[in-house]
Short mmCIF file of C-alpha atoms in Angstrom, two decimals:
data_model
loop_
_atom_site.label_atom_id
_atom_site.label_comp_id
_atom_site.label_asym_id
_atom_site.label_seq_id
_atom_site.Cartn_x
_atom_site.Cartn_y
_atom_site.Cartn_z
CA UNK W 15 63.02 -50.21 -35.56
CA UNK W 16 60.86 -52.74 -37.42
CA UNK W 17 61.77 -55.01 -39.96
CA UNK W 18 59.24 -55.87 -42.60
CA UNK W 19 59.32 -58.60 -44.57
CA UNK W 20 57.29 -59.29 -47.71
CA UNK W 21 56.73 -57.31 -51.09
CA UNK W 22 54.17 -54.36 -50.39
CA UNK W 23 50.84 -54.95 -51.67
CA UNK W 24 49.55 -52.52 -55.15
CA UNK W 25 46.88 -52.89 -56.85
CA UNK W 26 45.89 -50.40 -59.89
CA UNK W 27 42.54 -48.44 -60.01
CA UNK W 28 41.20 -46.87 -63.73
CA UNK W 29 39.49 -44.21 -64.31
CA UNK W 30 37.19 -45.25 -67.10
CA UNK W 31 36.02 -48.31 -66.58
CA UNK W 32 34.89 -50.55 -69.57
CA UNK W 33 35.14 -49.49 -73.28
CA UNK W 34 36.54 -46.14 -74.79
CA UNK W 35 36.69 -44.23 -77.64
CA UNK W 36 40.27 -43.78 -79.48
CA UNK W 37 41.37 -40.69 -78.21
CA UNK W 38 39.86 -40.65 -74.26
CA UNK W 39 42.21 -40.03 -71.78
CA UNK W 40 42.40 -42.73 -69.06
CA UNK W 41 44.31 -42.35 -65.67
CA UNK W 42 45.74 -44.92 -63.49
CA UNK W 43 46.31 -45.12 -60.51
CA UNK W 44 48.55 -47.56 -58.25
CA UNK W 45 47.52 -47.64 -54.65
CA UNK W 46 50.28 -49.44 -51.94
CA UNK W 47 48.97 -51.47 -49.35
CA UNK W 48 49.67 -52.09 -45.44
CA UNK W 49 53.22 -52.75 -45.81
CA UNK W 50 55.02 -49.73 -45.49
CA UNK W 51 58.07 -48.34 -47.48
CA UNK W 52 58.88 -46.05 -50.22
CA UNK W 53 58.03 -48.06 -53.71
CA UNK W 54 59.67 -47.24 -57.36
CA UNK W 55 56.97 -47.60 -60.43
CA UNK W 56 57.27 -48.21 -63.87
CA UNK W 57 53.95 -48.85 -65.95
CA UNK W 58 53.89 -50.87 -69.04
CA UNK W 59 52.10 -51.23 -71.97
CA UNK W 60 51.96 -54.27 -73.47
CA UNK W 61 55.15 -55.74 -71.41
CA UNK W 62 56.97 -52.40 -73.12
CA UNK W 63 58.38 -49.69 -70.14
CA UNK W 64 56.55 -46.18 -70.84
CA UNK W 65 59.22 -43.91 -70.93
CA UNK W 66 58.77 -41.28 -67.98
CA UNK W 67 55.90 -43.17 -66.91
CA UNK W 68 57.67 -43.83 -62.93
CA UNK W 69 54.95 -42.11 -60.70
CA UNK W 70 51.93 -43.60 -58.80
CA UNK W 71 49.64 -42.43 -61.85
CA UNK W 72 49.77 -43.05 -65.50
CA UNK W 73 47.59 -40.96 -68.00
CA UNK W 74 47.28 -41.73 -71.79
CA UNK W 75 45.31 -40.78 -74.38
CA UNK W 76 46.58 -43.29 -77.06
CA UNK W 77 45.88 -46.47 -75.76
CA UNK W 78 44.79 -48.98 -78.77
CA UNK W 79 42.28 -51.49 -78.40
CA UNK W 80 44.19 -54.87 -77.48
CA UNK W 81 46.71 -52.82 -74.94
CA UNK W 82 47.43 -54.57 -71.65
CA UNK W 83 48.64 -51.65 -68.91
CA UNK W 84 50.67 -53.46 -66.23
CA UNK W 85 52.88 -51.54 -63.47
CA UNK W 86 55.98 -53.17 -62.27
CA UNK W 87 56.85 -51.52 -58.83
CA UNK W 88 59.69 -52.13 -56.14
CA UNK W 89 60.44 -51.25 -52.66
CA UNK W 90 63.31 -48.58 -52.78
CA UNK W 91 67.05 -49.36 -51.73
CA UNK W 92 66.09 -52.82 -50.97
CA UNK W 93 67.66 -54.61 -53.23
CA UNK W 94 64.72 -57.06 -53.58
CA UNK W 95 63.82 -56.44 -57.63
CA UNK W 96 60.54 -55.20 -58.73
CA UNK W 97 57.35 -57.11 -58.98
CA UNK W 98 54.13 -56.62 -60.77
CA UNK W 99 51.20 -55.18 -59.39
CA UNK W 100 48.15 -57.90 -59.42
CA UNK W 101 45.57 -56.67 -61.33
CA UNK W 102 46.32 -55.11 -64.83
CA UNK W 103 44.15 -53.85 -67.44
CA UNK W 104 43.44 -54.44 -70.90
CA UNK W 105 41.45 -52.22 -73.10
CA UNK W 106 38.70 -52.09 -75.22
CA UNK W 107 39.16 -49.01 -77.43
CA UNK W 108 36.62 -48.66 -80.45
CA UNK W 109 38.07 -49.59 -83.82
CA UNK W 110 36.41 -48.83 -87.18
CA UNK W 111 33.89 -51.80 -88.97
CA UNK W 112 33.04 -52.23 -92.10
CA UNK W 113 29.44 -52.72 -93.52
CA UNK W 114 28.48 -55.48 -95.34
CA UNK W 115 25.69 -56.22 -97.49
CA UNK W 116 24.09 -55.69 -100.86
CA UNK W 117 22.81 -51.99 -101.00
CA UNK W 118 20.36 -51.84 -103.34
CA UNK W 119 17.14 -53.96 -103.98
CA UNK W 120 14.04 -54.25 -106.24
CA UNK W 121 10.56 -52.66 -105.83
CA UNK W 122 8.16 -54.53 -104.07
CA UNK W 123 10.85 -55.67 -101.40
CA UNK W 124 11.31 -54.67 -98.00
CA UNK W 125 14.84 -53.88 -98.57
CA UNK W 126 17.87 -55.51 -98.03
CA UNK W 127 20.23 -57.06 -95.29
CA UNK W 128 23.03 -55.48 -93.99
CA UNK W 129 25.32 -55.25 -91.07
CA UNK W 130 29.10 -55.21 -90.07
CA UNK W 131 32.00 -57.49 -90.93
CA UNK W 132 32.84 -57.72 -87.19
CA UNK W 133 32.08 -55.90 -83.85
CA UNK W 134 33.92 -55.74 -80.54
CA UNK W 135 32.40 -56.92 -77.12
CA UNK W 136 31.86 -53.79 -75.07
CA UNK W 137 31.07 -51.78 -78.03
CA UNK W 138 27.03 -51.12 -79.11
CA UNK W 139 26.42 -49.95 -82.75
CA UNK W 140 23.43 -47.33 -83.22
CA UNK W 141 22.35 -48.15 -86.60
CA UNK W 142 21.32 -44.16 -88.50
CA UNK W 143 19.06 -44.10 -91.36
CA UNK W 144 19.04 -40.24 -92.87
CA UNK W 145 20.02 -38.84 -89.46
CA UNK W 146 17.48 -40.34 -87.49
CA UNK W 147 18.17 -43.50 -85.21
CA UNK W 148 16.72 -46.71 -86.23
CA UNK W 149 15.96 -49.10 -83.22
CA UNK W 150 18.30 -48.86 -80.30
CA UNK W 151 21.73 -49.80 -79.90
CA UNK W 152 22.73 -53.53 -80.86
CA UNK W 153 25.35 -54.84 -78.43
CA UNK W 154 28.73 -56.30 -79.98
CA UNK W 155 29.40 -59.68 -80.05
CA UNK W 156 33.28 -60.59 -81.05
CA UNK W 157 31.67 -61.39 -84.56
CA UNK W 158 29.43 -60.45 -87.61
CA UNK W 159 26.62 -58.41 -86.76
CA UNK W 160 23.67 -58.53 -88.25
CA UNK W 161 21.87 -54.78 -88.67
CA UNK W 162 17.99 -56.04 -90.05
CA UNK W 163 16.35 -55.40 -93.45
CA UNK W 164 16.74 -52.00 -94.41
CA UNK W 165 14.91 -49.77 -96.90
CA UNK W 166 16.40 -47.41 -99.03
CA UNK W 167 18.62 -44.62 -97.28
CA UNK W 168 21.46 -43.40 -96.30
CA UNK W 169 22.57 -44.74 -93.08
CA UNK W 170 25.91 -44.78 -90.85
CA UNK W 171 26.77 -46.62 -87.73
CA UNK W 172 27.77 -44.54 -84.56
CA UNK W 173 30.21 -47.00 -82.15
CA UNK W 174 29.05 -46.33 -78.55
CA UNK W 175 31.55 -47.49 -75.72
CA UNK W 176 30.50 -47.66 -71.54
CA UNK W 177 32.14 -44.16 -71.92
CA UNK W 178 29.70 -42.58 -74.32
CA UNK W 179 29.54 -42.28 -78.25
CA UNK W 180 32.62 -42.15 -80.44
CA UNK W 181 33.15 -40.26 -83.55
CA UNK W 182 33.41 -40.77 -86.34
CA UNK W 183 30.48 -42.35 -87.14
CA UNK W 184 31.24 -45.63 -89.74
CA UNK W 185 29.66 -45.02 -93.10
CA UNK W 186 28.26 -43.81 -95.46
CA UNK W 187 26.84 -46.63 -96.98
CA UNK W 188 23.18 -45.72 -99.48
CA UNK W 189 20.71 -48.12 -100.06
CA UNK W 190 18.76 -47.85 -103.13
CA UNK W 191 15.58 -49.35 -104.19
CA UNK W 192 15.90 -50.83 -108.34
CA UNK W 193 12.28 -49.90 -110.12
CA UNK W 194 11.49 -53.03 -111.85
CA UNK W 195 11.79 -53.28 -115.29
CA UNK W 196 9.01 -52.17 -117.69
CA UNK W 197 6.93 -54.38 -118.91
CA UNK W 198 6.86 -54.77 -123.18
CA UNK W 199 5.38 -57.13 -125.86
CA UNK W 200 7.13 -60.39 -126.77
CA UNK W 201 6.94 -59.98 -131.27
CA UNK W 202 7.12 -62.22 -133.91
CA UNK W 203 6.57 -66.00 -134.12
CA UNK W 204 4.59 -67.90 -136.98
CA UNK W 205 4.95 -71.08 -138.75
CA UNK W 206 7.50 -71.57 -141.30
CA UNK W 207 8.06 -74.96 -143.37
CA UNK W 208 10.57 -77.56 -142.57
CA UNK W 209 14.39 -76.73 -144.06
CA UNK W 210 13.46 -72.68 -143.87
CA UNK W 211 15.90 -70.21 -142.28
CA UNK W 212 12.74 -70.24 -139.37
CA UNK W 213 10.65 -67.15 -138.16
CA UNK W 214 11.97 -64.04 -136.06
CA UNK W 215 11.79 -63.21 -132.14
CA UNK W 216 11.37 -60.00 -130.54
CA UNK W 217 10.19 -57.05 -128.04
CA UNK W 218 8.31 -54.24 -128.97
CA UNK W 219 10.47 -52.23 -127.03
CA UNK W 220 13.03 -52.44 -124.52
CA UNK W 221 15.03 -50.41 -121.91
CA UNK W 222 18.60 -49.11 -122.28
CA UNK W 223 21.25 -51.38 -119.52
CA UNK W 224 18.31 -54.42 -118.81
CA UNK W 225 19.48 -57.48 -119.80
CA UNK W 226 16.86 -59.51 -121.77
CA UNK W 227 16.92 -63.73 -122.22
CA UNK W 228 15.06 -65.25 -124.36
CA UNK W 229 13.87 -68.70 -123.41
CA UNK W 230 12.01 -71.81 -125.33
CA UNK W 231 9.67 -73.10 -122.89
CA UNK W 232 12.12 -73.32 -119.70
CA UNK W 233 15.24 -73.31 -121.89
CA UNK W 234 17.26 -70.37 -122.60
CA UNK W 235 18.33 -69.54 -126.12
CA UNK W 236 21.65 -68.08 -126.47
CA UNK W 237 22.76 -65.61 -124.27
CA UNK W 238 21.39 -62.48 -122.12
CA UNK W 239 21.43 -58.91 -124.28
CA UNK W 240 21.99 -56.19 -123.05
CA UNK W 241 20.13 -53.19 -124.88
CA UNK W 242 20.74 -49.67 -125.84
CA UNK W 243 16.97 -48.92 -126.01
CA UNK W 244 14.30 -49.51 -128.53
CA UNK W 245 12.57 -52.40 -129.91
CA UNK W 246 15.08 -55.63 -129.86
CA UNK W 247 15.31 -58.72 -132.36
CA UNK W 248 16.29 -61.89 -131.26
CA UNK W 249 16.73 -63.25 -134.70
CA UNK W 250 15.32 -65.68 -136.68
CA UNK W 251 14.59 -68.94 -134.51
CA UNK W 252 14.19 -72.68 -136.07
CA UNK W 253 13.08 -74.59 -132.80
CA UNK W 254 9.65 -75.13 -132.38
CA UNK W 255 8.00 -73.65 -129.42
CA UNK W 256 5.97 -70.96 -127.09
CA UNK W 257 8.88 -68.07 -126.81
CA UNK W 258 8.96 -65.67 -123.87
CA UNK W 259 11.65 -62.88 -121.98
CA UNK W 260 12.62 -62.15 -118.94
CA UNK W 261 14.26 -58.93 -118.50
CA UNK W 262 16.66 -57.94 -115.97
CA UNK W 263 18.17 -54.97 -114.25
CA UNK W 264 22.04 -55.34 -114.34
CA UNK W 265 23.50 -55.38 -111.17
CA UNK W 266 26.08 -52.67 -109.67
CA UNK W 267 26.55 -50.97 -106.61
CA UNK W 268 23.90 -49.12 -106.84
CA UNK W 269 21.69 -51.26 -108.67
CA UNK W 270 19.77 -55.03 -107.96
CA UNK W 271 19.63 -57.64 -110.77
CA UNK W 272 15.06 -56.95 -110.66
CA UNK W 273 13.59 -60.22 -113.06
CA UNK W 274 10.39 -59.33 -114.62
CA UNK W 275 8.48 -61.15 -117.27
CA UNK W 276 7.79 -59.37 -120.33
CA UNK W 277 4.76 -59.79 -121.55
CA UNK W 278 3.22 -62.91 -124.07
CA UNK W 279 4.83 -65.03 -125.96
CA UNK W 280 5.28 -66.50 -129.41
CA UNK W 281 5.03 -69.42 -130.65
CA UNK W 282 6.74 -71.47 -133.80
CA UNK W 283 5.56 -73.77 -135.66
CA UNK W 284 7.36 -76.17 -138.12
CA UNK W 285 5.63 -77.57 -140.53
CA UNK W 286 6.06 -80.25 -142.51
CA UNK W 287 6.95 -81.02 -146.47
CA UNK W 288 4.30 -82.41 -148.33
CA UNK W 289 4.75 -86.14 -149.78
CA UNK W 290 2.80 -87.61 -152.04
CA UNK W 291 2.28 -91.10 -154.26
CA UNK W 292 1.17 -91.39 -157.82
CA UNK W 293 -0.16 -94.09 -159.54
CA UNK W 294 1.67 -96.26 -162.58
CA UNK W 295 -0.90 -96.82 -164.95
CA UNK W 296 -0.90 -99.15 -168.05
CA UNK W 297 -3.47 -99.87 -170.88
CA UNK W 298 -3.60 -100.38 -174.32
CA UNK W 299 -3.17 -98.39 -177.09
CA UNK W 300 -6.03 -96.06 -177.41
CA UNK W 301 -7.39 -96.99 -174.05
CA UNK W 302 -7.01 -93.57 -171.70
CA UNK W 303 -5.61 -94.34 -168.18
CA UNK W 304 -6.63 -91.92 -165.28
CA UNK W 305 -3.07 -90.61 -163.61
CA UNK W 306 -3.65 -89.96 -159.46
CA UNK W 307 -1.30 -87.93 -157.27
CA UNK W 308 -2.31 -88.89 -153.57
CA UNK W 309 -0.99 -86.77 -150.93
CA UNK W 310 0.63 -88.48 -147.77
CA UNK W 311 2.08 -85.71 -145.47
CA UNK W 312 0.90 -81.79 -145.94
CA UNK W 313 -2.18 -78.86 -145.28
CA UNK W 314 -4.99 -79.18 -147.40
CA UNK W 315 -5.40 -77.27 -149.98
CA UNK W 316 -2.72 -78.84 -152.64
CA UNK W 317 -1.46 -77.18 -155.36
CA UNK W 318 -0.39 -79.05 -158.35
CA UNK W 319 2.20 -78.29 -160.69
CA UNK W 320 2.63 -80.75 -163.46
CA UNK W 321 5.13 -81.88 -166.27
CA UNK W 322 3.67 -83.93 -169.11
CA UNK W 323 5.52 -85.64 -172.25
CA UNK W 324 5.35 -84.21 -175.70
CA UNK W 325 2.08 -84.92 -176.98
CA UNK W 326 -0.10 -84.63 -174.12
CA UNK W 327 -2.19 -81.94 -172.65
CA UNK W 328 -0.76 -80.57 -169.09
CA UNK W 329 -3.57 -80.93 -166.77
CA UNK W 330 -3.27 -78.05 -165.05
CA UNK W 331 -3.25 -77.85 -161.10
CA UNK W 332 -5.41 -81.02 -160.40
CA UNK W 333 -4.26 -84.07 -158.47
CA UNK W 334 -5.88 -86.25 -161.16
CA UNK W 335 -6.02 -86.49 -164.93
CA UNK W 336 -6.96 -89.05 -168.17
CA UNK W 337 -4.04 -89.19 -170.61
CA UNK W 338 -3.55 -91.59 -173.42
CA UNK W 339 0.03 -90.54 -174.10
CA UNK W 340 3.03 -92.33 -173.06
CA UNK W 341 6.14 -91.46 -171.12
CA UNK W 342 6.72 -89.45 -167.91
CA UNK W 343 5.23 -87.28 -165.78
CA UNK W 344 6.04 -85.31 -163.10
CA UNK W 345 4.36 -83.19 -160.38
CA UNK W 346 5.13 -81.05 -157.75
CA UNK W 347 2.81 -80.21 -154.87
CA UNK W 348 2.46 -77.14 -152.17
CA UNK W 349 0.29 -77.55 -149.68
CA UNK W 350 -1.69 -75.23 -147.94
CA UNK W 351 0.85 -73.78 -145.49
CA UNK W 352 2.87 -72.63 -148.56
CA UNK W 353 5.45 -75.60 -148.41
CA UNK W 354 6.95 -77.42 -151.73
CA UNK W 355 7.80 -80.93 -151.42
CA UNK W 356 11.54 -81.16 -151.52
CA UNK W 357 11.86 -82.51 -154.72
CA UNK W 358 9.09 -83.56 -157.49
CA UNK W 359 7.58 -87.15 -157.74
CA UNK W 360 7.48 -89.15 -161.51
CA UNK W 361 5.51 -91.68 -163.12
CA UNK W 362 5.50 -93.37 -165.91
CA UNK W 363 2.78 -94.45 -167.74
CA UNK W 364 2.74 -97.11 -170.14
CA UNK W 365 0.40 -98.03 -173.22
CA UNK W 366 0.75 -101.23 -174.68
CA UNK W 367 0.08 -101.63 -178.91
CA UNK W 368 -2.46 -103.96 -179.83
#
């Protein structure tokens, strides 16, 4: 008789080699080497014993991605313990992703990015766009992966392992494409005096769920509306300034935030009070003095309103008169552009007795 001494070589073979699908059946296989002898198995999963599992082969169709299959093996009736085998296997079993990205986008775009959260190395992803295969497979990398600009469409993801494709496919996701908004006429704007309640702001029509902003040059005034529909008012506005909107789709899942301009602009104009000076005059008694209201600040034409003491003629709406009556008098001016000085200017004039 010989005596052997040692621990009998095994090593493990697998059926599928590389990636699988959840769900493929994979067979091992423990092969002894030169040293003879009758061996006991026990394969593992994961350091765990698989119940029943004491044969030369091992077949699951469970296995998770992550497992590590093992066998521990020892020489029957010897007393000696088991051992492991020296190889072991650990899988790569397709697990779902998750796409990422913004899926809609505005007209005039090529589209818009999207990809998965993470992929597995081993595992290519077959991006689908309505069916039909975009590009070829992209291989995993551990990470993110980027899946390109895509137009609108609905698309899916089909996993494929080295053992073929799995199912399901990940997805649906649709892409959608955001007309731009339409295009209306910025209203209103004028000129309006200084003190008024100013001039109002508008569109001539607008679309119901687009945000519109109004801006003042590059600033915005107040905050976005959103509109029902129709023609919009942005209320009266007291800055001076060249008025436009920008209009903009609001955002959803199925919908971009699209900026467009809207058309023109308007502009406000403040303009100022009208100030004037009038003359003082003095003479003696029966000598006439010439009264002059000279305006300072305002729009040519000037009206003239006028208040006269008792006893002397009112002159009517001229910015100059002879009087020879004593006392006060008053005017009041608008100008051209329809403003009235804030309050009414006096003089007095004063005639001496010989």
């Amino acid at each position: 008789n010989k005596i052997y001494l040692g621990v009998p070589n095994v090593n493990i073979s697998i059926s599928r080699t590389g990636s699988i699908c959840p769900g493929t059946p994979v067979t091992f296989t423990a092969s002894q080497g030169e040293l003879p002898g009758n061996l006991t198995y026990q394969w593992t999963i994961n350091g765990v014993a698989v119940p029943g599992a004491t044969s030369s082969t091992f077949t699951s169709s469970t296995l998770q991605n992550g497992d590590r299959v093992a066998l521990a093996y020892a020489a029957a009736n010897s007393g000696c313990g088991s051992v492991s085998a020296e190889n072991f296997f650990t899988m790569v079993v397709a697990v779902p992703q998750t796409f990422t990205g913004n899926f809609a986008y505005c007209t005039g775009s090529a589209g818009t990015p999207i990809g998965l959260q993470s992929s597995q190395v081993g595992i290519s992803y077959q991006l689908i766009r309505n069916g039909v295969n975009v590009g070829t497979p992209v291989a995993g990398t551990g990470n993110a992966l980027p899946l390109g600009v895509q137009p609108a469409g609905t698309y899916t993801v089909q996993p494929i392992s080295a053992n073929g494709a799995c199912s399901p496919a990940y997805g649906p996701i649709t892409i959608s494409e955001t007309p731009l908004p339409t295009v209306f006429n910025v209203t209103g704007g004028g000129e309006y005096c200084t003190g008024g309640t100013g001039v109002p702001v508008g569109l001539s029509n607008s679309q119901s769920g687009v945000s519109y902003q109004l801006y003042n040059g590059s600033t915005p005034v107040g905050s976005p509306i959103i509109s029902t529909g129709g023609p919009m008012s942005f209320g009266n506005q007291t800055v001076a300034g060249a008025y436009t909107v920008a209009a903009t789709t609001v955002s959803n899942s199925t919908t971009a935030a699209c900026p467009r301009n809207m058309n023109g602009n308007a502009i406000i104009t403040i303009n100022p009070l009208p100030t004037i000076t009038v003359n003082s005059p003095s003479a003696c008694a029966g000598t006439p003095v010439q009264v002059v209201a000279t305006p300072v600040v305002g729009t040519a034409p000037f009206t003239y309103s006028w208040s006269v003491p008792a006893g002397a003629t009112n002159p009517g709406n001229t910015s100059s008169f002879t009087t020879t009556v004593p006392g006060t008098y008053t005017v009041r001016v608008t100008d051209g552009k329809s403003c009235t000085m804030s309050a009414p200017v006096s003089t007095t004039v004063v005639i001496n007795e010989l």
